[in-house]
PDB file of C-alpha atoms in Angstrom:
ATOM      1  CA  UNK N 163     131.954-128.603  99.686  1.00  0.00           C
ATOM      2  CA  UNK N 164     132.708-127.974 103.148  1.00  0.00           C
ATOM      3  CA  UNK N 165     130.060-130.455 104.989  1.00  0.00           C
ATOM      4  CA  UNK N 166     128.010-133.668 104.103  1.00  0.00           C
ATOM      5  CA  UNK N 167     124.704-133.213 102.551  1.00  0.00           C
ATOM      6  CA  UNK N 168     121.270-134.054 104.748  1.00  0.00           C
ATOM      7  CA  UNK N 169     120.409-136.513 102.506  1.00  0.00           C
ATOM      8  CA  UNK N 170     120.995-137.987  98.744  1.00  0.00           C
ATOM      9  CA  UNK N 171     118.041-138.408  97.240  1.00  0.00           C
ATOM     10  CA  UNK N 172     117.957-140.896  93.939  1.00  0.00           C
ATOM     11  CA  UNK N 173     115.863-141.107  91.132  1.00  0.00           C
ATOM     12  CA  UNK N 174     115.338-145.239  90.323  1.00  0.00           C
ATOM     13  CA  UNK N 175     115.081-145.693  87.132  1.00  0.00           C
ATOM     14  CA  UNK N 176     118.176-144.926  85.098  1.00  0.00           C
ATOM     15  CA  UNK N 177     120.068-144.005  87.791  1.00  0.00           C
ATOM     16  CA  UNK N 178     120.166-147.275  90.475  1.00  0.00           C
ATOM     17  CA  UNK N 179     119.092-149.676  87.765  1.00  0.00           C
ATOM     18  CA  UNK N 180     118.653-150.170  84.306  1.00  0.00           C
ATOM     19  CA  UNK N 181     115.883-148.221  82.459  1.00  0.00           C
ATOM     20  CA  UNK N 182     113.722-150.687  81.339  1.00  0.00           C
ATOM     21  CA  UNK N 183     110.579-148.999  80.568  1.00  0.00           C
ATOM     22  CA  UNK N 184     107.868-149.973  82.705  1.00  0.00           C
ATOM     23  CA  UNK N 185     109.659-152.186  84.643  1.00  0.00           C
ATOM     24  CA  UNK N 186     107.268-154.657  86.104  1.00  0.00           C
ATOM     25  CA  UNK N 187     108.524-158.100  86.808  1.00  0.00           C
ATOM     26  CA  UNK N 188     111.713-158.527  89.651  1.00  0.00           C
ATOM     27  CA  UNK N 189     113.453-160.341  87.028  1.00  0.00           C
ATOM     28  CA  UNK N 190     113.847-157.773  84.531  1.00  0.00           C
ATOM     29  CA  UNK N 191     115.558-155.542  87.536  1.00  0.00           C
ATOM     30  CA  UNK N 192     119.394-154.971  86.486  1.00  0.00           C
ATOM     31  CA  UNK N 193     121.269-152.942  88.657  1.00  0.00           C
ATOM     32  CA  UNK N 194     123.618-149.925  87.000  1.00  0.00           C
ATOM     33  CA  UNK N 195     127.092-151.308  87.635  1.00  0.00           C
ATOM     34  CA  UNK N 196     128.752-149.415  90.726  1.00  0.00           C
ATOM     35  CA  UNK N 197     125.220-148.276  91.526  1.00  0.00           C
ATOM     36  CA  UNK N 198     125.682-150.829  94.444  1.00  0.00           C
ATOM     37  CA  UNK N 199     128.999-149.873  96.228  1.00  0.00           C
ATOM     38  CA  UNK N 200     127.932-145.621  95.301  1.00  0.00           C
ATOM     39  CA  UNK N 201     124.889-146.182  97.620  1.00  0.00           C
ATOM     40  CA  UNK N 202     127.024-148.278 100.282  1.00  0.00           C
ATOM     41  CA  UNK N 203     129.273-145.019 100.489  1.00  0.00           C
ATOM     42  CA  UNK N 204     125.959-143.092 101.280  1.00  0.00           C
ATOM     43  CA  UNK N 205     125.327-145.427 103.853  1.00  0.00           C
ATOM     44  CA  UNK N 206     129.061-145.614 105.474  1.00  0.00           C
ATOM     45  CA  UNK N 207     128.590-141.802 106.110  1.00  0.00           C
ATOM     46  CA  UNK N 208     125.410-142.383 107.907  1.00  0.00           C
ATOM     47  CA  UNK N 209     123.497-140.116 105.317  1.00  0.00           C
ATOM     48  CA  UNK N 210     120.029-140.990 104.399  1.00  0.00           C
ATOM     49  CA  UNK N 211     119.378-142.519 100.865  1.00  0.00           C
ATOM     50  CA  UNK N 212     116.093-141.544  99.473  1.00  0.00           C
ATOM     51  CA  UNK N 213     114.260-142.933  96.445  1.00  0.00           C
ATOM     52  CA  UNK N 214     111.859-140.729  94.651  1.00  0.00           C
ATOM     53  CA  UNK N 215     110.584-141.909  91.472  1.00  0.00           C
ATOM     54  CA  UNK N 216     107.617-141.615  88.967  1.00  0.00           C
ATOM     55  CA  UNK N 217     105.818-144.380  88.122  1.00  0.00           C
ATOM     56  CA  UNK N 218     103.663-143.761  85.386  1.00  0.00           C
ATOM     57  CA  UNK N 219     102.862-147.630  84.384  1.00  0.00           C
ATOM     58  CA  UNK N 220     100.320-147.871  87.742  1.00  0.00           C
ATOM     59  CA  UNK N 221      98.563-144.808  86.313  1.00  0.00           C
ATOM     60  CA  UNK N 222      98.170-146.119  82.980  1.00  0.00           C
ATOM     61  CA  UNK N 223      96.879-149.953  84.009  1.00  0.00           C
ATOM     62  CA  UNK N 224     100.518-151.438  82.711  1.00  0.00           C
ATOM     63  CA  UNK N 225     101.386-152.654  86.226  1.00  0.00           C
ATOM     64  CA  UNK N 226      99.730-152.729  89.393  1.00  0.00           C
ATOM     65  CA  UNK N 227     101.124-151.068  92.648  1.00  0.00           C
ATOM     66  CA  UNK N 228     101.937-154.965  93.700  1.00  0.00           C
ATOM     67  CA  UNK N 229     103.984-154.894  90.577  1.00  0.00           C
ATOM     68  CA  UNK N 230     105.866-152.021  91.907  1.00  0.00           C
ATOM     69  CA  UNK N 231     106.220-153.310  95.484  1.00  0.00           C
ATOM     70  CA  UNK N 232     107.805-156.578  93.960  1.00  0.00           C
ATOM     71  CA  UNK N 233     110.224-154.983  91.739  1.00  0.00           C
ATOM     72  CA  UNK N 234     111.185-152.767  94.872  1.00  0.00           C
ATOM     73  CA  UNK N 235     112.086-155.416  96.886  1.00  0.00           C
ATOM     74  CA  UNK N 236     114.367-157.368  94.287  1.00  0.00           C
ATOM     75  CA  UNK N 237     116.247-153.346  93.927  1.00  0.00           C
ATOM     76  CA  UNK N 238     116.595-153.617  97.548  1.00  0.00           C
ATOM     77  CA  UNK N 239     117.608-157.635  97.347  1.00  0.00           C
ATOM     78  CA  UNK N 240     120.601-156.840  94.912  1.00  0.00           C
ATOM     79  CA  UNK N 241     121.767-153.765  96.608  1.00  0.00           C
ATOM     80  CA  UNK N 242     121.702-155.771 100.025  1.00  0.00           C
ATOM     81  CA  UNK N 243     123.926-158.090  97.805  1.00  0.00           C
ATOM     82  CA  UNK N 244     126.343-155.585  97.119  1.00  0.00           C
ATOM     83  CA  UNK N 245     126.218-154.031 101.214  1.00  0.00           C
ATOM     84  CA  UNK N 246     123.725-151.049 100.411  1.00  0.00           C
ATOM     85  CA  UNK N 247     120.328-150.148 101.583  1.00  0.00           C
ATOM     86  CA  UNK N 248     117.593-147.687 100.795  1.00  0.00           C
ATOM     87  CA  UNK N 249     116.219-146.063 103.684  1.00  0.00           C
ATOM     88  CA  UNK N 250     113.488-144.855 102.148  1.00  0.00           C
ATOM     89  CA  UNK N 251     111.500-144.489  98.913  1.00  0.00           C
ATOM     90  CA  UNK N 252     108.949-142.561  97.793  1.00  0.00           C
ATOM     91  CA  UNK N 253     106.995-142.496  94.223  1.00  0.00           C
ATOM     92  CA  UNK N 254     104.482-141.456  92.518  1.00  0.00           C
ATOM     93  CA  UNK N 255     101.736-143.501  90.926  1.00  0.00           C
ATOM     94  CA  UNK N 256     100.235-141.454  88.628  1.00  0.00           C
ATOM     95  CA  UNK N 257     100.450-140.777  84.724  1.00  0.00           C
ATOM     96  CA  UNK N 258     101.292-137.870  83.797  1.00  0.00           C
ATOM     97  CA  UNK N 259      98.486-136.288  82.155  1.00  0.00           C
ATOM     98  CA  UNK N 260      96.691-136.628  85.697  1.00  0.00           C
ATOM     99  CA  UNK N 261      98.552-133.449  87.118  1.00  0.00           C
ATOM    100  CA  UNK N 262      99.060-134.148  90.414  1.00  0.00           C
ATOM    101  CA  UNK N 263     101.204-132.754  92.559  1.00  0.00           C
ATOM    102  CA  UNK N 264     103.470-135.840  93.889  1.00  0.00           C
ATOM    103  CA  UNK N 265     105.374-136.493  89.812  1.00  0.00           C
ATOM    104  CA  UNK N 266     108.653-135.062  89.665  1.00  0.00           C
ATOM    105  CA  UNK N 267     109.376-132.193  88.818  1.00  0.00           C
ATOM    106  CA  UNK N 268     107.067-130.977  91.523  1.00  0.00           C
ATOM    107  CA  UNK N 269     108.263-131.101  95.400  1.00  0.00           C
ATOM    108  CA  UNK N 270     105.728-133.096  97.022  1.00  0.00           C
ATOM    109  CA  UNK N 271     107.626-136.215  97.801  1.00  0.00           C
ATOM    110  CA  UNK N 272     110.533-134.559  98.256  1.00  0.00           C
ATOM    111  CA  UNK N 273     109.193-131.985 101.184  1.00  0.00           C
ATOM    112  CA  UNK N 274     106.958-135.429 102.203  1.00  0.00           C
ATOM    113  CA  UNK N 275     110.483-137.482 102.697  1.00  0.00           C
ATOM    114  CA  UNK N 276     112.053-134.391 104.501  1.00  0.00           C
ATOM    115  CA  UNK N 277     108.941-134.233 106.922  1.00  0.00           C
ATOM    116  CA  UNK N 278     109.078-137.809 107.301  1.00  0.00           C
ATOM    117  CA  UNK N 279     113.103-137.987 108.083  1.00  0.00           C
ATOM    118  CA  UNK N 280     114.104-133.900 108.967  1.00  0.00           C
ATOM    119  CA  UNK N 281     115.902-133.435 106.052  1.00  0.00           C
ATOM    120  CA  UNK N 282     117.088-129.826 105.438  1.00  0.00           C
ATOM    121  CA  UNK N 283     116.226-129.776 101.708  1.00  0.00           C
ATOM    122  CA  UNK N 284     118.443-127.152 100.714  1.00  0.00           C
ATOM    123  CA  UNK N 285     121.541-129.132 102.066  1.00  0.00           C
ATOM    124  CA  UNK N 286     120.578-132.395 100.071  1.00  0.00           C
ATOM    125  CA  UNK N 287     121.980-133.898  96.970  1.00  0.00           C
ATOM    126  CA  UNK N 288     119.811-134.831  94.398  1.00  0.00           C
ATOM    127  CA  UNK N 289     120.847-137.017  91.603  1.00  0.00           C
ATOM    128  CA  UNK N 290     118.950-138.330  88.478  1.00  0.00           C
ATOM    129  CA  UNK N 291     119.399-139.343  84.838  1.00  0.00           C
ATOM    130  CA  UNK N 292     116.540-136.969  84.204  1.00  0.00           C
ATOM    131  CA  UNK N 293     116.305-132.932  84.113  1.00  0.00           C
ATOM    132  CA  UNK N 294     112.687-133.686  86.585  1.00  0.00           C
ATOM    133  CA  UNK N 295     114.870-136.004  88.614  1.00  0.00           C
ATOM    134  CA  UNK N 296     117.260-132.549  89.792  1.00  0.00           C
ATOM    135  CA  UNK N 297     115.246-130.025  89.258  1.00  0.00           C
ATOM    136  CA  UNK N 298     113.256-129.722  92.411  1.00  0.00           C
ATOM    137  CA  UNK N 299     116.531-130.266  94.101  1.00  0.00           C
ATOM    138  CA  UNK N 300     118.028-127.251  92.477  1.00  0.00           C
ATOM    139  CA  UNK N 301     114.726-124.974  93.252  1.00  0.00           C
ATOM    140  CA  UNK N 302     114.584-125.887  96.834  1.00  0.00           C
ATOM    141  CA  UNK N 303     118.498-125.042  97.006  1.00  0.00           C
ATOM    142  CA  UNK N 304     120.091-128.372  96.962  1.00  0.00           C
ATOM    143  CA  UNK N 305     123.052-129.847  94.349  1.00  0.00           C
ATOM    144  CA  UNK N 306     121.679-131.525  91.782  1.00  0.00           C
ATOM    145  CA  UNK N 307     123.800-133.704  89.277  1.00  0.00           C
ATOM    146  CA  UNK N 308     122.169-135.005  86.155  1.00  0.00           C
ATOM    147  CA  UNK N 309     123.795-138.703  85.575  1.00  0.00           C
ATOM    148  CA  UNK N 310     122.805-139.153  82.136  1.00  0.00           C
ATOM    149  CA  UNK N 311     121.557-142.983  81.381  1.00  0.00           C
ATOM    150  CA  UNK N 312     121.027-144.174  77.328  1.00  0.00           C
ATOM    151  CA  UNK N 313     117.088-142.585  77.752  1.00  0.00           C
ATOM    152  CA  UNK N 314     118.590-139.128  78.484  1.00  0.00           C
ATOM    153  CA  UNK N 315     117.238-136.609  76.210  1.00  0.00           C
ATOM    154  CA  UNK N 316     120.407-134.490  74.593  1.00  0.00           C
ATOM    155  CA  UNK N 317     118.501-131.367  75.654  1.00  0.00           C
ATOM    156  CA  UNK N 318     118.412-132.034  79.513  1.00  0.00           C
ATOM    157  CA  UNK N 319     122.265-132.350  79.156  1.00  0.00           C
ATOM    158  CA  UNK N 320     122.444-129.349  77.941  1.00  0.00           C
ATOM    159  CA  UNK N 321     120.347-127.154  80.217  1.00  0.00           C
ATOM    160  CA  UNK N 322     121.912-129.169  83.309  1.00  0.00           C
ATOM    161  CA  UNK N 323     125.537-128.265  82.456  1.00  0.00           C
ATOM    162  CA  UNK N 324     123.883-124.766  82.538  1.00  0.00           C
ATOM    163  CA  UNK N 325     122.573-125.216  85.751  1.00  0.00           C
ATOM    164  CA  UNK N 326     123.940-127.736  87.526  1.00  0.00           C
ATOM    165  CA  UNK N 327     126.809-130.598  86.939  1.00  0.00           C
ATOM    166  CA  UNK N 328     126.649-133.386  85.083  1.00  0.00           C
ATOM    167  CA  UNK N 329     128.674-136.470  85.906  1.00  0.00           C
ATOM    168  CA  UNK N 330     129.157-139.749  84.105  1.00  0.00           C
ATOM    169  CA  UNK N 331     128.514-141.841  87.153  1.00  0.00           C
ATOM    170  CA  UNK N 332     126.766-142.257  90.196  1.00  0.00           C
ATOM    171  CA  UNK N 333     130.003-142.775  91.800  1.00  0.00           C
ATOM    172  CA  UNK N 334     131.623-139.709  89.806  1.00  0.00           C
ATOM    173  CA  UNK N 335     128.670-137.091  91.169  1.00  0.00           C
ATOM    174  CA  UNK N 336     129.655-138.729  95.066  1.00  0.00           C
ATOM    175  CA  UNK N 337     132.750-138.024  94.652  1.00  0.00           C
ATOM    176  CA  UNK N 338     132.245-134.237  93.924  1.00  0.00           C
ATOM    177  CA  UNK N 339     130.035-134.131  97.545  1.00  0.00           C
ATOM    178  CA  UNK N 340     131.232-137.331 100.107  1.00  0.00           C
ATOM    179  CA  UNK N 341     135.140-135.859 100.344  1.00  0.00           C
ATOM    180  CA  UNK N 342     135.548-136.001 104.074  1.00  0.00           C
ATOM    181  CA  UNK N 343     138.713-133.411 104.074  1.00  0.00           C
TER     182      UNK N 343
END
C-alpha cells in the first residue's frame, strides 16, 4: 500500500479484548494481548482509531447503557496503561431482531464516524474478528482484515480469505497497511 489509511476502524469485542459474551462488569474486561501496543502504532501515525461495535445485551435488558459506558472506560483505562487511546467509539444498542439501521453489517455508524471526523471511507482499514465487523468496510471500498478470535464462525474465514485477508493478529493485519516505505 502506497499511503496510510484515513482511519482504522475496530470492532471491540474479539478484536481489542476478550469476547466475553455480554460483557457487562469493568472487571471481566481482558484486553487481547498486543491489542495494546497495535492501537499505540495507530496512534504514533496520527491516524484515527475508531470503535464500532454491536451491543446487543442493552437491547435485550442484559445490561444497561451505564453498563456499557463503565466497561468502556476500563477498555480505555488498560489501553491508556499500555500508551494507546481510542479516539472515538461508536455502537449500537440494539438486538438484532429490531432491524435498525446502526448494527453492523449496515454503514450507519461507520458513515456517522466519518461525518463526525472526515474520514474518506474508502481509504480506511477496517478490522474485526467478525465477517459484519469488515464487511461494510469492504462495500464502501476500504481493506478489511478478518482477525479471527475463538467465537469466529469457520464459515466467515472462509468467505473472508475470498474477499479480503485474514490475519492472525491485530498487529499482523497493521503490519500489512502502517509500512511507512
Amino acid at each position: 500500500m502506497n499511503s496510510l489509511p484515513s482511519a482504522v476502524f475496530l470492532d471491540r469485542d474479539g478484536t481489542i479484548i476478550e469476547d466475553a459474551h455480554y460483557l457487562s462488569r469493568p472487571e471481566q474486561v481482558r484486553l487481547i494481548p498486543g491489542a495494546a501496543a497495535a492501537i499505540a502504532r495507530i496512534n504514533a501515525l496520527l491516524l484515527p482509531v475508531i470503535v464500532v461495535t454491536n451491543q446487543s445485551g442493552i437491547g435485550r435488558g442484559i445490561f444497561s447503557r451505564e453498563d456499557h459506558g463503565r466497561v468502556t472506560e476500563r477498555v480505555d483505562e488498560l489501553l491508556g496503561q499500555g500508551g494507546a487511546r481510542i479516539d472515538a467509539a461508536y455502537f449500537c444498542p440494539h438486538a438484532p431482531e429490531d432491524d435498525c439501521q446502526c448494527r453492523k453489517p449496515r454503514k450507519r455508524l461507520f458513515e456517522q464516524a466519518a461525518a463526525d471526523h472526515r474520514i474518506d471511507l474508502a481509504r480506511a482499514l477496517y478490522l474485526g474478528d467478525r465477517l459484519r465487523d469488515i464487511e461494510p468496510g469492504l462495500e464502501l471500498g476500504g481493506d478489511g482484515v478478518l482477525i479471527p478470535s475463538p467465537e469466529t464462525p469457520q464459515d466467515e474465514i472462509v468467505s473472508a480469505r475470498q474477499r479480503a485477508r485474514v490475519a492472525s493478529s491485530l498487529g499482523v493485519a497493521l503490519d500489512w497497511f502502517l509500512c511507512t516505505n
